[in-house]
Amino acid sequence: MAVSAASALAANQLHDGRLLDAGWRLATGNAPFCASTSPQIGLLLQDVMLFDQPALARRTLGMAGDFTIAAVAQDSPAALARLVPGQEVVAVGNQALAALPAGQPGDFRRLGKVEALMESTLAKHGTVDLTLREADGSLSQRSITGVRACRGRFELRNSGARAEADGERILIGRDFAAHLPAADWLSEAEFAGIVAHEFAHVILAHGAWLDRAGRDDAEIRRTEREADRLAIWLLANAGYDPVPFAQLLGDWGRRGRNGPPQSPTHDEWAARAAQARTEVAAMRAALLARGVADWSRDFHRE
Ligand SMILES: [Zn+2]
């Protein structure tokens, strides 16, 4: 039992890590062009109360408290400070996390408060002090300086196979992420493309736009086309080749696994692939002309 709990936790950490790595590259690579940015350190926390069996998870992880590191983005300030997944976070600044009110199973608000405290500290000082528990049980402090990143939270959902976005979050279902990066399903660049598509919905504030314009099929299709096209620019600035994402759109119907069925809210797969290829050419032309893929100037909205 403890073994399966441990391997489930390990799998969660792996998938959290892959999503956070892609999100971090996209959010920092595009920071020069995002209207809304904040200092971030590339760290994803978890509250043990959100596990199905908090007591078992606590024992398995050998935790004294409730908060641990879920994932650390590659090459982020958190990674450079040698933070590791599974490590317990004891305090954020002067706030001892054990002093927070006891959490309820399934309640995300407590974790949200801790994340908000890290964010507001970084926004105010550019740096956040974390107290961590080391493998030998001793406590250590790290002072970590944030780097500028586009706003947006990258989160794995505990269930579901969908990728979606709301006003500020990019949400990927664990069943979706669980296929990564099996060679017959999604490569790293293809997965990054899906994350970039959802991130584009956040950057372009499509949720608020649809609230005003109305959510009929034609309007939704418009936002979906924009997200496919902006994803090409976001990928390029994050150092990913955008071509595999354009190809993925064309292949999706053929692969036929876990892809959403053709729906009235999205264009045909072949049309989406053709638009994405056209956008690759537009992005490369802008890159040649200016030396940067500045979508804030050169991306054309519908
Ligand atoms: Zn979409």
XYZ file of N, CA and C and ligand atoms in Angstrom, residues 163-165 194 197-198 201 206 220 223-225 227-228 265-266 272, ligand 1:
52
model
N -7.145 19.408 -21.712
C -6.283 20.578 -21.511
C -7.193 21.786 -21.670
N -7.148 22.698 -20.712
C -8.004 23.880 -20.816
C -7.398 25.040 -20.054
N -8.030 26.209 -20.155
C -7.521 27.405 -19.482
C -8.686 28.211 -18.956
N 0.769 22.139 -26.832
C -0.557 22.098 -26.203
C -0.608 23.052 -25.008
N -0.809 26.548 -26.399
C -2.163 26.883 -26.863
C -3.023 27.347 -25.682
N -2.962 26.616 -24.576
C -3.767 27.000 -23.399
C -3.252 28.308 -22.797
N -4.613 31.303 -24.570
C -5.958 31.705 -24.126
C -5.868 32.660 -22.930
N -9.019 35.402 -23.391
C -10.163 34.919 -24.167
C -11.411 34.683 -23.322
N -16.245 31.128 -30.327
C -15.269 30.220 -29.709
C -14.231 29.770 -30.742
N -11.530 32.292 -31.060
C -10.513 32.275 -29.992
C -9.603 31.059 -30.144
N -10.149 29.942 -30.610
C -9.322 28.741 -30.790
C -8.283 28.944 -31.891
N -8.700 29.616 -32.976
C -7.735 29.909 -34.049
C -6.627 30.817 -33.537
N -5.547 31.105 -30.496
C -4.677 30.363 -29.562
C -3.706 29.461 -30.334
N -4.191 28.788 -31.379
C -3.290 27.968 -32.210
C -2.188 28.835 -32.802
N -16.919 23.832 -32.093
C -16.208 24.983 -31.534
C -14.770 25.087 -32.042
N -14.313 24.101 -32.819
C -12.961 24.149 -33.375
C -13.044 23.939 -34.894
N -6.776 23.705 -39.111
C -5.949 24.209 -37.994
C -4.470 24.028 -38.307
Zn -8.283 26.111 -26.902
